[in-house]
PDB file of C-alpha atoms and ligand atoms in Angstrom:
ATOM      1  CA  UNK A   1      69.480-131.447 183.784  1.00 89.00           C
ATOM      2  CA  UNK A   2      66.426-131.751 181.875  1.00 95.00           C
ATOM      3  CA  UNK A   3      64.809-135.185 180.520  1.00 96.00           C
ATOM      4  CA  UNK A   4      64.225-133.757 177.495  1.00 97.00           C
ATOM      5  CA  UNK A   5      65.640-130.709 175.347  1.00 97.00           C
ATOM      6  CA  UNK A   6      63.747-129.599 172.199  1.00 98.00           C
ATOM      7  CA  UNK A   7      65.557-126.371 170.493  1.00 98.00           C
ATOM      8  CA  UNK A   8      64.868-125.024 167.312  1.00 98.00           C
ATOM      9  CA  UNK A   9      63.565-128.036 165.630  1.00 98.00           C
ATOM     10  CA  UNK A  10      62.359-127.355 162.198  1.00 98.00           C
ATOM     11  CA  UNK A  11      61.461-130.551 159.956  1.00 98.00           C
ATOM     12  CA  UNK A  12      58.741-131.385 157.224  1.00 95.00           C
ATOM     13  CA  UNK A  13      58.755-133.220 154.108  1.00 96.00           C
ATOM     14  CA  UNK A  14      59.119-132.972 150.254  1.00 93.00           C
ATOM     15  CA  UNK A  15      55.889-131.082 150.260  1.00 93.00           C
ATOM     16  CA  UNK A  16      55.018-129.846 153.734  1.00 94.00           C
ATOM     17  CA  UNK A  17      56.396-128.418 157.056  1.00 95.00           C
ATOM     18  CA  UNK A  18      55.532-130.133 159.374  1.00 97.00           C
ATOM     19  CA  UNK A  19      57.339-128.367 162.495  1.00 98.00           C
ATOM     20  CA  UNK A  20      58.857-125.081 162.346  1.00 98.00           C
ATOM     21  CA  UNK A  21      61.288-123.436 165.105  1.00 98.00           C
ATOM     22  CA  UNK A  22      60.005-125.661 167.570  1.00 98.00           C
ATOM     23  CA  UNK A  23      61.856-125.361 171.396  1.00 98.00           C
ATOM     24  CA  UNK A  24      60.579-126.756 174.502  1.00 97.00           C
ATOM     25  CA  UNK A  25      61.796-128.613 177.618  1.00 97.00           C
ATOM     26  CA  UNK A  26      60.583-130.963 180.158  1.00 97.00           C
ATOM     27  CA  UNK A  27      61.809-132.389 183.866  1.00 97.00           C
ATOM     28  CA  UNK A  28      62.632-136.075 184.726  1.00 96.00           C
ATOM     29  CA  UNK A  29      58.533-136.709 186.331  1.00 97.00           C
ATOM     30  CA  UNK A  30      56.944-134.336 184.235  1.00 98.00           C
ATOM     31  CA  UNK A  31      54.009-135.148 182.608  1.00 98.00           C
ATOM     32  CA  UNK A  32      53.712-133.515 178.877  1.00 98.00           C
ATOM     33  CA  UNK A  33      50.551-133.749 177.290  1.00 97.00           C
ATOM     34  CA  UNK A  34      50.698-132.492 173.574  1.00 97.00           C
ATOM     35  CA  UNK A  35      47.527-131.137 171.951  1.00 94.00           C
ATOM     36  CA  UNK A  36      47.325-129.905 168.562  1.00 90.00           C
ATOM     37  CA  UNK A  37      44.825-130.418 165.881  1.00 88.00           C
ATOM     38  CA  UNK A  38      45.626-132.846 162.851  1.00 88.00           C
ATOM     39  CA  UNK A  39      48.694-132.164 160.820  1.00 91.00           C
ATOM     40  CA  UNK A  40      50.105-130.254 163.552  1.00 93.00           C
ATOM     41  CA  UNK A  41      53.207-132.245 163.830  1.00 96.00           C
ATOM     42  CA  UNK A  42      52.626-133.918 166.551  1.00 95.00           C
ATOM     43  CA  UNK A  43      53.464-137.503 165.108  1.00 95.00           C
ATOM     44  CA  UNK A  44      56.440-135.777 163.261  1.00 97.00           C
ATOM     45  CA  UNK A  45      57.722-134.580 166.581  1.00 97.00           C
ATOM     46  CA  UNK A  46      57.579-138.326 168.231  1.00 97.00           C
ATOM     47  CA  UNK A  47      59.272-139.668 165.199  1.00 95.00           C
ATOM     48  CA  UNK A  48      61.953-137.232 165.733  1.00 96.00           C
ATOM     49  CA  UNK A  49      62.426-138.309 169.749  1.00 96.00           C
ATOM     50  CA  UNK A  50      62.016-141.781 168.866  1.00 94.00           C
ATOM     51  CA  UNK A  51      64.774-141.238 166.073  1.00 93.00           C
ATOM     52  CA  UNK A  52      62.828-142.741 163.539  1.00 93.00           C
ATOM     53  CA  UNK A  53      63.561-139.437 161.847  1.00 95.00           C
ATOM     54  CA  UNK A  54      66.406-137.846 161.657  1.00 94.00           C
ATOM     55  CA  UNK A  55      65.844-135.450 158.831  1.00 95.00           C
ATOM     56  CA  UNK A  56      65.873-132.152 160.918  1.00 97.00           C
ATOM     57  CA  UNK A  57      67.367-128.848 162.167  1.00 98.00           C
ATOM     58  CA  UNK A  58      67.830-128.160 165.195  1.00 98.00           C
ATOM     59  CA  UNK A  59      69.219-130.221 168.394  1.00 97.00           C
ATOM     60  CA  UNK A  60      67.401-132.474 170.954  1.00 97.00           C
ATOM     61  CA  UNK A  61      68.589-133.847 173.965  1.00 96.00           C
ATOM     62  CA  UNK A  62      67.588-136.617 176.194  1.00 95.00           C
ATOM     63  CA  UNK A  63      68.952-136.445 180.230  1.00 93.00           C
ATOM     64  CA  UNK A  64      71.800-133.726 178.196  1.00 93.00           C
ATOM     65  CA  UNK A  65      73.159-135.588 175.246  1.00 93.00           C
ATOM     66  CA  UNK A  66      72.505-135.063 171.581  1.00 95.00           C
ATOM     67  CA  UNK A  67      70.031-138.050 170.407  1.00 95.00           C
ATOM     68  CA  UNK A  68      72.152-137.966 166.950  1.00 92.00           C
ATOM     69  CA  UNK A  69      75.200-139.038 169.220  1.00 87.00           C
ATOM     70  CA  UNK A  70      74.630-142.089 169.872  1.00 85.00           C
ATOM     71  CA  UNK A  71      71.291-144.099 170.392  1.00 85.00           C
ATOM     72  CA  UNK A  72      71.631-145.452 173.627  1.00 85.00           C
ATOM     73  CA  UNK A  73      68.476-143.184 174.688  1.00 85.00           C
ATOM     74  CA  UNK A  74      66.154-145.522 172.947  1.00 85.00           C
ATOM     75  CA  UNK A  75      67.001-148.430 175.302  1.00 84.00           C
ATOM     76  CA  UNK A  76      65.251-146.714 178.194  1.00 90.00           C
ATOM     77  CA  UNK A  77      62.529-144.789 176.167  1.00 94.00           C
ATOM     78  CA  UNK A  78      59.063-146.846 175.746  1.00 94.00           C
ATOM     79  CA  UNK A  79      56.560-145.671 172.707  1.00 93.00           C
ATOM     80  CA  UNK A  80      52.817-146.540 171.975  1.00 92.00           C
ATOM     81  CA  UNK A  81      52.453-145.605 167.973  1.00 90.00           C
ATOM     82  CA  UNK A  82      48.988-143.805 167.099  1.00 88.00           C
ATOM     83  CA  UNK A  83      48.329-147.052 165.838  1.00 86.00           C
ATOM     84  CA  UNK A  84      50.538-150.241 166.102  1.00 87.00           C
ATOM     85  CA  UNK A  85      48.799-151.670 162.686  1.00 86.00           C
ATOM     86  CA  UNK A  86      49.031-155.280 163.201  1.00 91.00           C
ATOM     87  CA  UNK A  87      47.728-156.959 159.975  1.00 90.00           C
ATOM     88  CA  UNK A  88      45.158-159.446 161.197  1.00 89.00           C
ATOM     89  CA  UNK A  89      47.045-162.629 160.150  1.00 91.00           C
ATOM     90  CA  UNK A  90      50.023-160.966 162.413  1.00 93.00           C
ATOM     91  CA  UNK A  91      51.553-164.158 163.694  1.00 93.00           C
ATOM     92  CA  UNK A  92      52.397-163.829 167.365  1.00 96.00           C
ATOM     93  CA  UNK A  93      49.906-163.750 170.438  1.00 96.00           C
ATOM     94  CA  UNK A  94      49.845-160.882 172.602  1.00 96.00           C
ATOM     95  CA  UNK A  95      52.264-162.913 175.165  1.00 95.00           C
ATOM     96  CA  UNK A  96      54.940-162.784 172.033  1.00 95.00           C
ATOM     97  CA  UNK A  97      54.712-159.286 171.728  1.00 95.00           C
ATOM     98  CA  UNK A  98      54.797-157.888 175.014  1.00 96.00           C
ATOM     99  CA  UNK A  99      57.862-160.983 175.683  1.00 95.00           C
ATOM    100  CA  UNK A 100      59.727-159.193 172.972  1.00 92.00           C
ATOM    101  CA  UNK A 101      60.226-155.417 175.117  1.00 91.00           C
ATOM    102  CA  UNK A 102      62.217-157.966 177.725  1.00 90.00           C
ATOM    103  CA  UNK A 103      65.753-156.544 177.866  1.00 81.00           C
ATOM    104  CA  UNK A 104      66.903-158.671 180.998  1.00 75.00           C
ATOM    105  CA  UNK A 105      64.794-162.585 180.867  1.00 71.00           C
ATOM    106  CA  UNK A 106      62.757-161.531 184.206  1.00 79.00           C
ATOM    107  CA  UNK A 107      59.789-163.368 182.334  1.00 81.00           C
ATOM    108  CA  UNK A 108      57.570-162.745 185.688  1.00 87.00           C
ATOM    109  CA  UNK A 109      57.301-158.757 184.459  1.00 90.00           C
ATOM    110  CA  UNK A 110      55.613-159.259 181.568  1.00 94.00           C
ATOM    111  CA  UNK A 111      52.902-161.164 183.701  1.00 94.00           C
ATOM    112  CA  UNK A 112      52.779-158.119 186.015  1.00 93.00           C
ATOM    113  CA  UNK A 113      52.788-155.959 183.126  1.00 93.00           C
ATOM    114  CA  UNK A 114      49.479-157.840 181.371  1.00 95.00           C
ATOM    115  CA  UNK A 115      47.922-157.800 184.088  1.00 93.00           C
ATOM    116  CA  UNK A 116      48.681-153.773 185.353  1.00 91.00           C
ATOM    117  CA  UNK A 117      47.808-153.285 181.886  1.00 91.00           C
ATOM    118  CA  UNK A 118      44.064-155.299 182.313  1.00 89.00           C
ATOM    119  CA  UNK A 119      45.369-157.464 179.283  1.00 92.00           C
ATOM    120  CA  UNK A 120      46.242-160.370 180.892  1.00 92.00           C
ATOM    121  CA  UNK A 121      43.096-162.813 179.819  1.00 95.00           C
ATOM    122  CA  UNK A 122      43.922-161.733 176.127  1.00 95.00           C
ATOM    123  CA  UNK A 123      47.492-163.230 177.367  1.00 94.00           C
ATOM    124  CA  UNK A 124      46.969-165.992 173.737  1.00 95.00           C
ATOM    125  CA  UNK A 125      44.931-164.241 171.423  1.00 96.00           C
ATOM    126  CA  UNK A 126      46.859-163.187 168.320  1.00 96.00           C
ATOM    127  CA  UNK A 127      47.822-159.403 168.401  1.00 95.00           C
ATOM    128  CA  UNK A 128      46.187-158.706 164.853  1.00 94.00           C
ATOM    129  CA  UNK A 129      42.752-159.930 166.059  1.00 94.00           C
ATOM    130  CA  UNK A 130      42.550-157.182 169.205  1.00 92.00           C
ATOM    131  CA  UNK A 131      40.856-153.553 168.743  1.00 87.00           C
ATOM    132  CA  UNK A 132      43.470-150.405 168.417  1.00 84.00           C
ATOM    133  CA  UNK A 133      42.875-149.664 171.715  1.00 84.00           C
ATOM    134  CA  UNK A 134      43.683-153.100 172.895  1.00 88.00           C
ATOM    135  CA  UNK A 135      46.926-153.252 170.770  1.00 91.00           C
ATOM    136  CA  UNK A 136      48.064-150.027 172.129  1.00 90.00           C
ATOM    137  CA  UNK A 137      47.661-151.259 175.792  1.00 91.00           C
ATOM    138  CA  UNK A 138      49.956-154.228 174.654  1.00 94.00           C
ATOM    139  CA  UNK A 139      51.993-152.194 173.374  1.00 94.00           C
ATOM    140  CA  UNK A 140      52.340-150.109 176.189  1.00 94.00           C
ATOM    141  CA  UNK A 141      53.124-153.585 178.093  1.00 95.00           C
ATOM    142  CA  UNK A 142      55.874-154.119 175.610  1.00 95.00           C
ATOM    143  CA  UNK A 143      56.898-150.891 176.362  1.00 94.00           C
ATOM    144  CA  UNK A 144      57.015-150.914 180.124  1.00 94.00           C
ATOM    145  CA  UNK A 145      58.718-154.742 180.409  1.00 94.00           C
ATOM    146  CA  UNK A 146      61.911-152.247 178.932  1.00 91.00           C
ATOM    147  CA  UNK A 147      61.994-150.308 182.434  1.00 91.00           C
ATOM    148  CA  UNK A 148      61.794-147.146 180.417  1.00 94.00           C
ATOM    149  CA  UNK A 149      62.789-143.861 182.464  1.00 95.00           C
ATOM    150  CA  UNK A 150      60.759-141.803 179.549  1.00 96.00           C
ATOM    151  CA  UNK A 151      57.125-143.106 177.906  1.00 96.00           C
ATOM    152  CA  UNK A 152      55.566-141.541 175.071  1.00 96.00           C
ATOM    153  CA  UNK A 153      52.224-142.162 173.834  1.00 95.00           C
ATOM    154  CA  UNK A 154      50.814-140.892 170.333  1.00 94.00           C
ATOM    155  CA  UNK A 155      47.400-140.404 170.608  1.00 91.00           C
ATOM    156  CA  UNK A 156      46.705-143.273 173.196  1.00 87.00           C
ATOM    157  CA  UNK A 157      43.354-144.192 173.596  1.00 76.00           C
ATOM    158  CA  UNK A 158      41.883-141.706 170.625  1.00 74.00           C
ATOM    159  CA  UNK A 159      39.558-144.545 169.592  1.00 69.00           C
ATOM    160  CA  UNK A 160      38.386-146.139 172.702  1.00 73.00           C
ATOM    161  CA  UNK A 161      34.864-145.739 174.721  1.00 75.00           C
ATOM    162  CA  UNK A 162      35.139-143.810 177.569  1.00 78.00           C
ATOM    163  CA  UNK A 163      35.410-146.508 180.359  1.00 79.00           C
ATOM    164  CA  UNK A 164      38.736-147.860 178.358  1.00 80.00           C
ATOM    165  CA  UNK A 165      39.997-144.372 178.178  1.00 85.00           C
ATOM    166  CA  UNK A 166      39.544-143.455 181.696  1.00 87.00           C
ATOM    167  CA  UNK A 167      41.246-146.874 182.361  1.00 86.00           C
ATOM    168  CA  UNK A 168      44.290-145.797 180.287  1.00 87.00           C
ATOM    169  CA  UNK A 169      44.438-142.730 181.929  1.00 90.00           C
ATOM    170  CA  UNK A 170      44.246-143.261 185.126  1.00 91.00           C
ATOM    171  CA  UNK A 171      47.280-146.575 184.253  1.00 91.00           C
ATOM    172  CA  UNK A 172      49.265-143.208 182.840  1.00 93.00           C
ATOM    173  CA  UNK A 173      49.208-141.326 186.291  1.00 94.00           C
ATOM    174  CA  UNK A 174      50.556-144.419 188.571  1.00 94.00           C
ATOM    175  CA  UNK A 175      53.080-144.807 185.661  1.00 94.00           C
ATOM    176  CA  UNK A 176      54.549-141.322 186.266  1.00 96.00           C
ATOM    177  CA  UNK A 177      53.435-141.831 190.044  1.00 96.00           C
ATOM    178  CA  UNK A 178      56.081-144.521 189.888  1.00 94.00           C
ATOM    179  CA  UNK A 179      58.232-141.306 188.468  1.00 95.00           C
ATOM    180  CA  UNK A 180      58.511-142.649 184.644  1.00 96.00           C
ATOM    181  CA  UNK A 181      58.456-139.382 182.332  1.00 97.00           C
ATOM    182  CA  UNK A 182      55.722-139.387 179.681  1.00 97.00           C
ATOM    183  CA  UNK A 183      54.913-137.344 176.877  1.00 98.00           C
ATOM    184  CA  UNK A 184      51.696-138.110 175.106  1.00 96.00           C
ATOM    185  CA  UNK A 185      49.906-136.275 172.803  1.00 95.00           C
ATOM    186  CA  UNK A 186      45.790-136.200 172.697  1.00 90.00           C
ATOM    187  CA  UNK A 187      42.685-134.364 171.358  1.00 83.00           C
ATOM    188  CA  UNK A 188      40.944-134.931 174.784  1.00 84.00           C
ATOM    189  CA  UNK A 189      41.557-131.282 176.338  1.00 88.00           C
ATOM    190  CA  UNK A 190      39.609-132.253 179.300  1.00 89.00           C
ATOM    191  CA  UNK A 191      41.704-135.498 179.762  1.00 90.00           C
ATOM    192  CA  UNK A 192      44.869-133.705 179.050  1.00 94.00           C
ATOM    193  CA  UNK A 193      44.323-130.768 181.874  1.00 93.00           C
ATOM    194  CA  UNK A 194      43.414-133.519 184.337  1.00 93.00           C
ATOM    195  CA  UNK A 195      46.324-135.296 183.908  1.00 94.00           C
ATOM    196  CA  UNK A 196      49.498-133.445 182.650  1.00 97.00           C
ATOM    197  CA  UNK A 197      51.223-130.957 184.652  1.00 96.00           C
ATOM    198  CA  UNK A 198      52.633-129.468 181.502  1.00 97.00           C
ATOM    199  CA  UNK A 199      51.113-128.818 178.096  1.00 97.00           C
ATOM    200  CA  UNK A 200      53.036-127.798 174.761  1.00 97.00           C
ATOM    201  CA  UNK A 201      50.010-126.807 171.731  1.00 94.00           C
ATOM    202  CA  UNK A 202      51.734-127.222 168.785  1.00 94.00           C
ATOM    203  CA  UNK A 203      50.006-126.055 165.060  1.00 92.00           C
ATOM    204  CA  UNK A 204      53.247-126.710 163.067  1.00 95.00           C
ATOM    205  CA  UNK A 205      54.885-123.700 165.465  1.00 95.00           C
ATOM    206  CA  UNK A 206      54.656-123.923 169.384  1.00 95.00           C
ATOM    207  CA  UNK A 207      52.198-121.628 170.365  1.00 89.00           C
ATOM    208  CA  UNK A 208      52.200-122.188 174.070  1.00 93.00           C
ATOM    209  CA  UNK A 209      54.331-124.305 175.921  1.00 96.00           C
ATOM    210  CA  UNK A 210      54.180-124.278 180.205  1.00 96.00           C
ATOM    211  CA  UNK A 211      52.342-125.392 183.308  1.00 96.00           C
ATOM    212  CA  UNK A 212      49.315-127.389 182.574  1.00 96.00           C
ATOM    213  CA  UNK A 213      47.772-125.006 184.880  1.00 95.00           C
ATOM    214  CA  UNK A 214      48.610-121.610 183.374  1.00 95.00           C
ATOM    215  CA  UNK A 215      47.173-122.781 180.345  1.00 94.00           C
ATOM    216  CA  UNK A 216      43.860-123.919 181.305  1.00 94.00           C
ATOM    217  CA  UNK A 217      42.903-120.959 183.438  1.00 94.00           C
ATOM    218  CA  UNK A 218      44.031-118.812 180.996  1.00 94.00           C
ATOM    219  CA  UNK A 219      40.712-118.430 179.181  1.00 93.00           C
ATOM    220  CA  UNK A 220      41.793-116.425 175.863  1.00 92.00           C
ATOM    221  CA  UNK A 221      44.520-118.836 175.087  1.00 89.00           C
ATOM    222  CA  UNK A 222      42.042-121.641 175.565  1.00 91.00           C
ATOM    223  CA  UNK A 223      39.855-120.190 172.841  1.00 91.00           C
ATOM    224  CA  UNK A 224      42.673-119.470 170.362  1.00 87.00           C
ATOM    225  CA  UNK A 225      43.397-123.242 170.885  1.00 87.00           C
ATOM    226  CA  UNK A 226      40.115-124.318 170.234  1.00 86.00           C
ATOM    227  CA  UNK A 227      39.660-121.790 166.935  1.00 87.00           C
ATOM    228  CA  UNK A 228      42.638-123.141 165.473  1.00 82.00           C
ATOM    229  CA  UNK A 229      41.479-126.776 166.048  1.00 82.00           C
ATOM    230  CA  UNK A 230      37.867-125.959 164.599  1.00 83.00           C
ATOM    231  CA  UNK A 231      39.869-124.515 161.428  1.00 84.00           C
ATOM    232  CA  UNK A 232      41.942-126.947 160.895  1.00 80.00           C
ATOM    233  CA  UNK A 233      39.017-129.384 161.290  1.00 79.00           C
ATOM    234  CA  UNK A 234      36.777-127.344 158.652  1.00 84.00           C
ATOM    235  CA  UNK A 235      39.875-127.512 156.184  1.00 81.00           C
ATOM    236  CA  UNK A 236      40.430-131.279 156.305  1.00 78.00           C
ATOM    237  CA  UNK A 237      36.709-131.626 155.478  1.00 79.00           C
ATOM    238  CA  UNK A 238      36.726-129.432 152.940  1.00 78.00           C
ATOM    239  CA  UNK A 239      39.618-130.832 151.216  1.00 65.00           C
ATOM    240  CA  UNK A 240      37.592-134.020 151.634  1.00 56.00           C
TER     241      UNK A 240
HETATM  242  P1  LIG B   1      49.646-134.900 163.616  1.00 70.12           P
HETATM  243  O1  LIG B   1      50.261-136.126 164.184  1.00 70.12           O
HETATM  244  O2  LIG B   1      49.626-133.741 164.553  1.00 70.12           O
HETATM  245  O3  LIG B   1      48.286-135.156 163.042  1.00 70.12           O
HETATM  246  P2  LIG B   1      51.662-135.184 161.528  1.00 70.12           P
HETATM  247  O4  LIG B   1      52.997-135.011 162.140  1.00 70.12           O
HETATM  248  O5  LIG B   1      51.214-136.566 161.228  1.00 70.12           O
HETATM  249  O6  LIG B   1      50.566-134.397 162.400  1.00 70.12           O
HETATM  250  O7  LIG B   1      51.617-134.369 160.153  1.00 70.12           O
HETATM  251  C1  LIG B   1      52.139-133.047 160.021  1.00 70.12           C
HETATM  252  C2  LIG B   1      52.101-132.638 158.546  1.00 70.12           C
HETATM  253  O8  LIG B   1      53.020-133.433 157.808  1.00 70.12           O
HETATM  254  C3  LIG B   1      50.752-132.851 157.860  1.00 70.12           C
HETATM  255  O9  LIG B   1      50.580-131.820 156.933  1.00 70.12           O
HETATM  256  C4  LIG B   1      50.894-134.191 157.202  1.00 70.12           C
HETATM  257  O10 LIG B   1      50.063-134.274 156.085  1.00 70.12           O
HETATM  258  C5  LIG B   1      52.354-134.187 156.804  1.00 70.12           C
HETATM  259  N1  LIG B   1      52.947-135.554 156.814  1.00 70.12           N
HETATM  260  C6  LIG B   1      53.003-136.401 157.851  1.00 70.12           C
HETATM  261  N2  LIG B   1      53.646-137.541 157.540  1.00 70.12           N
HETATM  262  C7  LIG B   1      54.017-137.410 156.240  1.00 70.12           C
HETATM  263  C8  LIG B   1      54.727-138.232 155.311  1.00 70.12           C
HETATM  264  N3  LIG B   1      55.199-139.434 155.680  1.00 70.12           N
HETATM  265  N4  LIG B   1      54.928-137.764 154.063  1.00 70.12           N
HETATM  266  C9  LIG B   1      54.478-136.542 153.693  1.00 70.12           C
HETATM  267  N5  LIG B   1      53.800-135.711 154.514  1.00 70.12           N
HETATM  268  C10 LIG B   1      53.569-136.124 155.766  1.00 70.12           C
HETATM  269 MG1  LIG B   2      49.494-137.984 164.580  1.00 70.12          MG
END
């Protein structure tokens, strides 16, 4: 049985498509990074597993049932947002936050999960006052307290310097080390190869979806990738 079942998902909005006939599938322990350049759908996609939307065609299944069945999947799935967005004034520490992904009252785990997370001396600062990197680590604590068999990540770390990056990732690989399934999606080619052992590149369609491996060495694909990303980069500032 597969963690997760993505077939023939087509969704968008008033104006746009965002994702069109997309199908993929993953293993319980994989490790899916998505890349794609902005506006691929990649945040449309997690809002769709995350069943924030359910505006779509198509089916999805997590561990073999339909996610419009029932929503019991969401109990065990953890999710870092692109960015959390805590308004400044936000009024609850850090502590509050993470407290609040407890499903059972083992308080003790979200003290193991500041400090696997390297957050536990901002343990009483106010959420809103921390950097987007920061909140998405607490987040990810929050996340984690829920013993969540499946994580996913939009965009973690997209902000951060490298030394807070490399910190995140290598946190993701003894996460899935531990055999927790995560899908995250990231611009960071070279941080995606290292670390996923599959890779889905989405540009509104799924143009490749397999072992990490078979993608990276395959050189051509590689460069279509990286065209399409350049164009779509151009466009935006163009439009700008
Ligand atoms: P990504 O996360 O890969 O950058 P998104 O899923 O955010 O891509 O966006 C896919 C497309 O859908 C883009 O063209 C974007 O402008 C559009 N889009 C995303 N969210 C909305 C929304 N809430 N309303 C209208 N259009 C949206
Ligand atoms: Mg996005």
């Amino acid at each position: 049985m597969h963690a997760i079942e993505v077939e023939g998902v087509t969704a968008g909005y008033p104006q746009v498509r965002a994702l069109e006939d997309v199908s993929f599938a993953i293993d319980d322990g994989d490790l899916l990074g998505i890349i794609g350049p902005n506006g691929a759908g990649k945040s449309t996609l997690f809002d769709i597993l995350l069943g924030l939307n359910t505006d779509y065609e198509g089916t999805v299944r997590f561990f073999g049932s339909d996610i419009r069945g029932s929503r019991d999947h969401l109990r065990r799935t953890g999710y870092v947002p692109q960015d959390p967005g805590f308004e400044s004034n936000f009024p609850a520490t850090v502590r509050d936050v993470v407290s609040m992904g407890l499903r059972g009252k083992d308080r003790g785990r979200v003290d193991e999960m500041l400090k696997r997370l390297w957050i536990h001396e901002l343990g009483l600062r106010r959420i809103g006052e921390l950097s987007v990197g920061q909140q998405q680590r607490v987040m990810m604590a929050k996340a984690l307290v829920g013993e969540p068999r499946i994580l996913v990540l939009d965009e973690p770390a997209a902000g951060a310097d490298v030394q807070s990056s490399e910190l995140f990732y290598s946190i993701l690989r003894g996460l899935n080390g531990d055999g927790i399934t995560i899908v995250w999606s990231s611009h960071d080619l070279d941080a995606v190869s290292r670390l996923s052992n599959r890779v889905a590149c989405l540009n509104r369609t799924l143009f490749f979806h397999g072992e990490a491996d078979s993608f990276f060495s395959d050189e051509s694909l590689v460069r279509q990738y990286s065209e399409a990303t350049m164009q779509a980069h151009m466009r935006e500032h163009a439009d700008a």
